[in-house]
mmCIF file of C-alpha atoms and ligand atoms in Angstrom:
data_model
loop_
_atom_site.group_PDB
_atom_site.id
_atom_site.type_symbol
_atom_site.label_atom_id
_atom_site.label_comp_id
_atom_site.label_asym_id
_atom_site.label_seq_id
_atom_site.Cartn_x
_atom_site.Cartn_y
_atom_site.Cartn_z
ATOM 1 C CA UNK Y 1 0.000 0.000 0.000
ATOM 2 C CA UNK Y 2 1.436 3.396 -1.018
ATOM 3 C CA UNK Y 3 1.001 6.101 1.619
ATOM 4 C CA UNK Y 4 1.306 9.881 1.805
ATOM 5 C CA UNK Y 5 2.303 12.153 4.681
ATOM 6 C CA UNK Y 6 1.098 15.499 3.312
ATOM 7 C CA UNK Y 7 2.059 17.499 6.390
ATOM 8 C CA UNK Y 8 5.127 17.025 8.603
ATOM 9 C CA UNK Y 9 7.916 19.247 9.958
ATOM 10 C CA UNK Y 10 11.110 17.326 9.228
ATOM 11 C CA UNK Y 11 13.325 20.327 10.082
ATOM 12 C CA UNK Y 12 11.982 20.498 13.613
ATOM 13 C CA UNK Y 13 14.710 20.136 16.253
ATOM 14 C CA UNK Y 14 12.947 17.091 17.731
ATOM 15 C CA UNK Y 15 13.800 15.130 14.576
ATOM 16 C CA UNK Y 16 17.494 16.069 14.620
ATOM 17 C CA UNK Y 17 19.582 12.924 14.624
ATOM 18 C CA UNK Y 18 16.582 10.691 13.910
ATOM 19 C CA UNK Y 19 15.908 11.485 10.261
ATOM 20 C CA UNK Y 20 17.623 8.562 8.537
ATOM 21 C CA UNK Y 21 15.888 6.128 10.864
ATOM 22 C CA UNK Y 22 12.548 7.941 10.428
ATOM 23 C CA UNK Y 23 12.825 7.919 6.623
ATOM 24 C CA UNK Y 24 13.821 4.241 6.547
ATOM 25 C CA UNK Y 25 10.806 3.406 8.743
ATOM 26 C CA UNK Y 26 8.539 5.511 6.489
ATOM 27 C CA UNK Y 27 9.769 3.756 3.312
ATOM 28 C CA UNK Y 28 9.375 0.401 4.960
ATOM 29 C CA UNK Y 29 5.743 1.251 5.772
ATOM 30 C CA UNK Y 30 5.071 2.267 2.146
ATOM 31 C CA UNK Y 31 5.227 6.064 2.551
ATOM 32 C CA UNK Y 32 6.095 7.371 -0.910
ATOM 33 C CA UNK Y 33 5.877 11.138 -0.318
ATOM 34 C CA UNK Y 34 6.352 13.491 2.604
ATOM 35 C CA UNK Y 35 5.628 17.204 2.462
ATOM 36 C CA UNK Y 36 7.886 18.966 4.954
ATOM 37 C CA UNK Y 37 6.434 22.282 6.118
ATOM 38 C CA UNK Y 38 8.700 25.108 7.232
ATOM 39 C CA UNK Y 39 8.179 27.691 9.973
ATOM 40 C CA UNK Y 40 10.770 30.407 9.258
ATOM 41 C CA UNK Y 41 13.759 31.202 7.029
ATOM 42 C CA UNK Y 42 16.038 28.686 8.769
ATOM 43 C CA UNK Y 43 13.620 25.787 8.292
ATOM 44 C CA UNK Y 44 12.888 26.884 4.693
ATOM 45 C CA UNK Y 45 16.602 26.552 3.906
ATOM 46 C CA UNK Y 46 16.817 23.199 5.678
ATOM 47 C CA UNK Y 47 13.673 21.819 4.040
ATOM 48 C CA UNK Y 48 15.190 22.516 0.623
ATOM 49 C CA UNK Y 49 18.321 20.599 1.704
ATOM 50 C CA UNK Y 50 16.151 17.668 2.820
ATOM 51 C CA UNK Y 51 14.335 17.640 -0.520
ATOM 52 C CA UNK Y 52 17.747 17.359 -2.211
ATOM 53 C CA UNK Y 53 18.895 14.697 0.232
ATOM 54 C CA UNK Y 54 15.772 12.532 -0.222
ATOM 55 C CA UNK Y 55 14.739 13.075 -3.870
ATOM 56 C CA UNK Y 56 11.345 11.826 -5.062
ATOM 57 C CA UNK Y 57 10.331 11.348 -1.443
ATOM 58 C CA UNK Y 58 10.603 14.635 0.507
ATOM 59 C CA UNK Y 59 8.915 17.706 -0.965
ATOM 60 C CA UNK Y 60 9.125 21.176 0.569
ATOM 61 C CA UNK Y 61 6.277 23.527 1.498
ATOM 62 C CA UNK Y 62 7.884 26.859 2.373
ATOM 63 C CA UNK Y 63 6.542 29.772 4.387
ATOM 64 C CA UNK Y 64 6.492 31.635 7.678
ATOM 65 C CA UNK Y 65 4.343 30.250 10.444
ATOM 66 C CA UNK Y 66 2.804 33.190 12.310
ATOM 67 C CA UNK Y 67 3.589 31.680 15.729
ATOM 68 C CA UNK Y 68 7.072 32.861 14.818
ATOM 69 C CA UNK Y 69 6.242 36.432 13.832
ATOM 70 C CA UNK Y 70 7.388 37.857 17.175
ATOM 71 C CA UNK Y 71 10.823 36.353 16.839
ATOM 72 C CA UNK Y 72 11.353 37.234 13.188
ATOM 73 C CA UNK Y 73 14.685 38.934 12.674
ATOM 74 C CA UNK Y 74 14.837 42.292 10.914
ATOM 75 C CA UNK Y 75 14.187 41.746 7.197
ATOM 76 C CA UNK Y 76 13.463 38.026 7.741
ATOM 77 C CA UNK Y 77 10.031 38.287 6.140
ATOM 78 C CA UNK Y 78 11.445 39.826 2.963
ATOM 79 C CA UNK Y 79 14.490 37.537 2.940
ATOM 80 C CA UNK Y 80 12.200 34.516 3.233
ATOM 81 C CA UNK Y 81 10.025 35.728 0.377
ATOM 82 C CA UNK Y 82 13.159 36.268 -1.754
ATOM 83 C CA UNK Y 83 14.446 32.796 -0.831
ATOM 84 C CA UNK Y 84 11.160 31.082 -1.704
ATOM 85 C CA UNK Y 85 11.035 32.913 -5.033
ATOM 86 C CA UNK Y 86 14.512 31.599 -5.858
ATOM 87 C CA UNK Y 87 13.350 28.052 -5.058
ATOM 88 C CA UNK Y 88 10.538 28.173 -7.573
ATOM 89 C CA UNK Y 89 10.407 24.763 -9.218
ATOM 90 C CA UNK Y 90 11.509 22.775 -6.189
ATOM 91 C CA UNK Y 91 8.937 24.342 -3.818
ATOM 92 C CA UNK Y 92 5.638 22.473 -4.003
ATOM 93 C CA UNK Y 93 3.463 24.706 -1.775
ATOM 94 C CA UNK Y 94 3.396 27.707 0.532
ATOM 95 C CA UNK Y 95 3.046 26.406 4.094
ATOM 96 C CA UNK Y 96 2.504 26.127 6.856
ATOM 97 C CA UNK Y 97 0.652 29.394 7.174
ATOM 98 C CA UNK Y 98 -1.755 30.223 9.933
ATOM 99 C CA UNK Y 99 -4.146 32.638 11.558
ATOM 100 C CA UNK Y 100 -4.506 31.742 15.224
ATOM 101 C CA UNK Y 101 -6.759 33.527 17.732
ATOM 102 C CA UNK Y 102 -4.771 31.951 20.553
ATOM 103 C CA UNK Y 103 -2.043 34.435 19.598
ATOM 104 C CA UNK Y 104 -4.331 37.437 19.510
ATOM 105 C CA UNK Y 105 -1.683 39.805 20.905
ATOM 106 C CA UNK Y 106 0.247 39.503 17.647
ATOM 107 C CA UNK Y 107 -2.858 39.587 15.464
ATOM 108 C CA UNK Y 108 -1.735 42.513 13.299
ATOM 109 C CA UNK Y 109 1.665 40.958 12.579
ATOM 110 C CA UNK Y 110 0.035 37.572 11.906
ATOM 111 C CA UNK Y 111 -2.370 39.008 9.357
ATOM 112 C CA UNK Y 112 0.436 40.906 7.626
ATOM 113 C CA UNK Y 113 2.564 37.743 7.267
ATOM 114 C CA UNK Y 114 -0.468 35.666 6.258
ATOM 115 C CA UNK Y 115 -1.371 38.148 3.521
ATOM 116 C CA UNK Y 116 2.231 38.261 2.222
ATOM 117 C CA UNK Y 117 2.343 34.448 2.081
ATOM 118 C CA UNK Y 118 -0.964 34.246 0.201
ATOM 119 C CA UNK Y 119 0.250 36.909 -2.271
ATOM 120 C CA UNK Y 120 3.421 34.865 -2.773
ATOM 121 C CA UNK Y 121 1.335 31.751 -3.497
ATOM 122 C CA UNK Y 122 -0.595 33.768 -6.090
ATOM 123 C CA UNK Y 123 2.604 34.990 -7.760
ATOM 124 C CA UNK Y 124 4.284 31.576 -7.791
ATOM 125 C CA UNK Y 125 1.012 29.780 -8.637
ATOM 126 C CA UNK Y 126 1.509 27.366 -5.750
ATOM 127 C CA UNK Y 127 -1.014 25.651 -3.492
ATOM 128 C CA UNK Y 128 -1.284 26.787 0.145
ATOM 129 C CA UNK Y 129 -1.310 24.739 3.361
ATOM 130 C CA UNK Y 130 -3.260 26.508 6.082
ATOM 131 C CA UNK Y 131 -3.810 25.897 9.758
ATOM 132 C CA UNK Y 132 -6.581 27.856 11.411
ATOM 133 C CA UNK Y 133 -7.491 27.961 15.069
ATOM 134 C CA UNK Y 134 -10.607 29.875 16.026
ATOM 135 C CA UNK Y 135 -10.324 31.570 12.637
ATOM 136 C CA UNK Y 136 -11.631 28.964 10.208
ATOM 137 C CA UNK Y 137 -14.836 30.850 9.338
ATOM 138 C CA UNK Y 138 -12.842 34.023 8.753
ATOM 139 C CA UNK Y 139 -10.232 32.271 6.589
ATOM 140 C CA UNK Y 140 -12.796 30.448 4.450
ATOM 141 C CA UNK Y 141 -14.547 33.805 3.994
ATOM 142 C CA UNK Y 142 -11.379 35.711 2.976
ATOM 143 C CA UNK Y 143 -9.605 33.153 0.729
ATOM 144 C CA UNK Y 144 -11.788 33.634 -2.374
ATOM 145 C CA UNK Y 145 -10.470 37.222 -2.607
ATOM 146 C CA UNK Y 146 -7.070 35.714 -3.480
ATOM 147 C CA UNK Y 147 -6.343 33.967 -6.746
ATOM 148 C CA UNK Y 148 -5.169 30.656 -5.300
ATOM 149 C CA UNK Y 149 -4.529 27.428 -7.191
ATOM 150 C CA UNK Y 150 -5.356 24.964 -4.423
ATOM 151 C CA UNK Y 151 -6.071 25.243 -0.706
ATOM 152 C CA UNK Y 152 -5.369 22.559 1.896
ATOM 153 C CA UNK Y 153 -6.907 23.045 5.346
ATOM 154 C CA UNK Y 154 -4.692 21.043 7.646
ATOM 155 C CA UNK Y 155 -6.060 19.361 10.808
ATOM 156 C CA UNK Y 156 -9.516 20.821 10.133
ATOM 157 C CA UNK Y 157 -11.639 20.372 13.252
ATOM 158 C CA UNK Y 158 -14.578 22.810 13.219
ATOM 159 C CA UNK Y 159 -16.975 24.481 12.579
ATOM 160 C CA UNK Y 160 -18.946 22.253 10.220
ATOM 161 C CA UNK Y 161 -20.419 25.353 8.502
ATOM 162 C CA UNK Y 162 -16.885 26.312 7.395
ATOM 163 C CA UNK Y 163 -16.259 22.745 6.214
ATOM 164 C CA UNK Y 164 -19.270 22.902 3.907
ATOM 165 C CA UNK Y 165 -18.087 26.220 2.461
ATOM 166 C CA UNK Y 166 -14.507 24.986 2.088
ATOM 167 C CA UNK Y 167 -15.645 21.857 0.241
ATOM 168 C CA UNK Y 168 -17.939 23.936 -1.981
ATOM 169 C CA UNK Y 169 -14.857 25.979 -2.904
ATOM 170 C CA UNK Y 170 -12.994 22.784 -3.830
ATOM 171 C CA UNK Y 171 -10.553 22.934 -0.914
ATOM 172 C CA UNK Y 172 -8.795 19.842 0.395
ATOM 173 C CA UNK Y 173 -8.733 18.665 4.008
ATOM 174 C CA UNK Y 174 -5.904 16.787 5.645
ATOM 175 C CA UNK Y 175 -6.238 14.694 8.797
ATOM 176 C CA UNK Y 176 -3.918 12.565 10.896
ATOM 177 C CA UNK Y 177 -3.871 10.237 13.898
ATOM 178 C CA UNK Y 178 -6.835 11.931 15.697
ATOM 179 C CA UNK Y 179 -9.000 10.170 13.067
ATOM 180 C CA UNK Y 180 -8.529 7.104 15.236
ATOM 181 C CA UNK Y 181 -9.812 8.546 18.520
ATOM 182 C CA UNK Y 182 -11.521 11.935 18.025
ATOM 183 C CA UNK Y 183 -15.256 11.909 17.318
ATOM 184 C CA UNK Y 184 -15.013 15.482 15.972
ATOM 185 C CA UNK Y 185 -12.341 14.548 13.416
ATOM 186 C CA UNK Y 186 -14.233 11.357 12.504
ATOM 187 C CA UNK Y 187 -17.233 13.540 11.711
ATOM 188 C CA UNK Y 188 -15.062 15.737 9.453
ATOM 189 C CA UNK Y 189 -13.900 12.597 7.600
ATOM 190 C CA UNK Y 190 -17.473 11.404 7.299
ATOM 191 C CA UNK Y 191 -18.557 14.730 5.754
ATOM 192 C CA UNK Y 192 -15.546 15.167 3.449
ATOM 193 C CA UNK Y 193 -15.662 13.393 0.073
ATOM 194 C CA UNK Y 194 -12.768 10.945 -0.255
ATOM 195 C CA UNK Y 195 -11.676 12.932 -3.342
ATOM 196 C CA UNK Y 196 -10.929 15.982 -1.128
ATOM 197 C CA UNK Y 197 -8.957 14.178 1.529
ATOM 198 C CA UNK Y 198 -5.252 13.844 2.323
ATOM 199 C CA UNK Y 199 -3.382 12.195 5.211
ATOM 200 C CA UNK Y 200 -0.794 13.689 7.565
ATOM 201 C CA UNK Y 201 1.090 13.228 10.821
ATOM 202 C CA UNK Y 202 2.024 16.873 11.594
ATOM 203 C CA UNK Y 203 5.091 15.347 13.272
ATOM 204 C CA UNK Y 204 6.779 15.926 15.593
ATOM 205 C CA UNK Y 205 3.452 16.777 17.258
ATOM 206 C CA UNK Y 206 3.072 14.157 19.966
ATOM 207 C CA UNK Y 207 -0.123 12.137 20.199
ATOM 208 C CA UNK Y 208 -0.927 11.167 23.738
ATOM 209 C CA UNK Y 209 -3.520 8.539 22.952
ATOM 210 C CA UNK Y 210 -2.880 4.897 22.149
ATOM 211 C CA UNK Y 211 -1.422 3.426 19.980
ATOM 212 C CA UNK Y 212 0.939 6.415 19.621
ATOM 213 C CA UNK Y 213 1.567 7.656 23.148
ATOM 214 C CA UNK Y 214 5.128 8.117 24.314
ATOM 215 C CA UNK Y 215 6.681 7.911 20.841
ATOM 216 C CA UNK Y 216 8.321 10.371 18.483
ATOM 217 C CA UNK Y 217 5.671 10.814 15.768
ATOM 218 C CA UNK Y 218 6.533 8.820 12.642
ATOM 219 C CA UNK Y 219 5.170 8.986 9.053
ATOM 220 C CA UNK Y 220 4.534 5.238 9.297
ATOM 221 C CA UNK Y 221 1.474 6.139 11.463
ATOM 222 C CA UNK Y 222 -0.239 6.976 8.168
ATOM 223 C CA UNK Y 223 -1.119 3.308 7.717
ATOM 224 C CA UNK Y 224 -3.260 3.490 10.889
ATOM 225 C CA UNK Y 225 -4.815 6.741 9.643
ATOM 226 C CA UNK Y 226 -5.747 5.159 6.287
ATOM 227 C CA UNK Y 227 -7.262 2.153 8.052
ATOM 228 C CA UNK Y 228 -9.368 4.435 10.281
ATOM 229 C CA UNK Y 229 -10.528 6.468 7.260
ATOM 230 C CA UNK Y 230 -11.455 3.227 5.464
ATOM 231 C CA UNK Y 231 -13.558 2.153 8.430
ATOM 232 C CA UNK Y 232 -15.442 5.499 8.508
ATOM 233 C CA UNK Y 233 -15.920 5.562 4.734
ATOM 234 C CA UNK Y 234 -16.807 1.847 4.578
ATOM 235 C CA UNK Y 235 -14.108 1.303 1.961
ATOM 236 C CA UNK Y 236 -11.102 -0.991 1.699
ATOM 237 C CA UNK Y 237 -7.900 0.537 3.065
ATOM 238 C CA UNK Y 238 -6.193 -0.167 -0.278
ATOM 239 C CA UNK Y 239 -8.908 1.795 -2.076
ATOM 240 C CA UNK Y 240 -8.533 4.752 0.326
ATOM 241 C CA UNK Y 241 -4.742 4.744 -0.099
ATOM 242 C CA UNK Y 242 -5.062 4.731 -3.909
ATOM 243 C CA UNK Y 243 -7.498 7.652 -3.879
ATOM 244 C CA UNK Y 244 -5.220 9.626 -1.556
ATOM 245 C CA UNK Y 245 -2.334 9.137 -3.978
ATOM 246 C CA UNK Y 246 -4.557 10.532 -6.777
ATOM 247 C CA UNK Y 247 -5.591 13.492 -4.579
ATOM 248 C CA UNK Y 248 -1.967 14.180 -3.700
ATOM 249 C CA UNK Y 249 -0.896 14.132 -7.351
ATOM 250 C CA UNK Y 250 -3.708 16.504 -8.314
ATOM 251 C CA UNK Y 251 -3.146 18.890 -5.411
ATOM 252 C CA UNK Y 252 0.663 19.192 -5.460
ATOM 253 C CA UNK Y 253 1.267 18.424 -9.145
ATOM 254 C CA UNK Y 254 3.662 15.666 -8.130
ATOM 255 C CA UNK Y 255 3.721 12.309 -9.872
ATOM 256 C CA UNK Y 256 4.081 9.309 -7.581
ATOM 257 C CA UNK Y 257 6.057 6.436 -9.091
HETATM 258 ZN ZN1 ZN A 301 2.060 21.693 11.096
#
């Protein structure tokens, strides 16, 4: 079974020293593509290196995550934009980008960075990978004013009204291990057509529930995610995995061998 991890952070410090082992485990489990999402200029640079190190397996999504806007160095926003523009061709998406109400104190800076990242996606004609927390309605409302190729709402949890609108707009949804134990996420899977769905781990995010508790999050978890999706959708796991490969190819314009 071929599997996809459409959202992971391979440049995160928690993975330092574990990457070769992690990639070997992923390949062994059938993972054929990983999209590594950056957070700032440093991780953008490293994600490009990883894409070169693991060709036809690791693909970079570059951008500035607004949790980092308060620690951005002078000119880092512009330098990151310049860097991403130079990586046109190898960059497969702009991500991970976010609007998060939990970080309301930096709201103005967040919205500025978010807008710049969306404009960059327009210019480079790249898909965007978005995380929203408490802002999903607002984001789904504002995105049609941008000329975006494809939109992926990562770890979509609520509200269901925004899910309906997002699906009407042709957006994709990506979900990970919570599919196994969260009723809310299972409902999202139930309501999302299989043709709009991708799978992710968001590693190194740690999952505290069984069967993943106490481990460094691995792309090989995707097999469990696919099996849980198959159960909800009343499909065979193989069939789910095949459709997710097709969705991935259509969304990122990447051909899986
Ligand atoms: Zn993430």
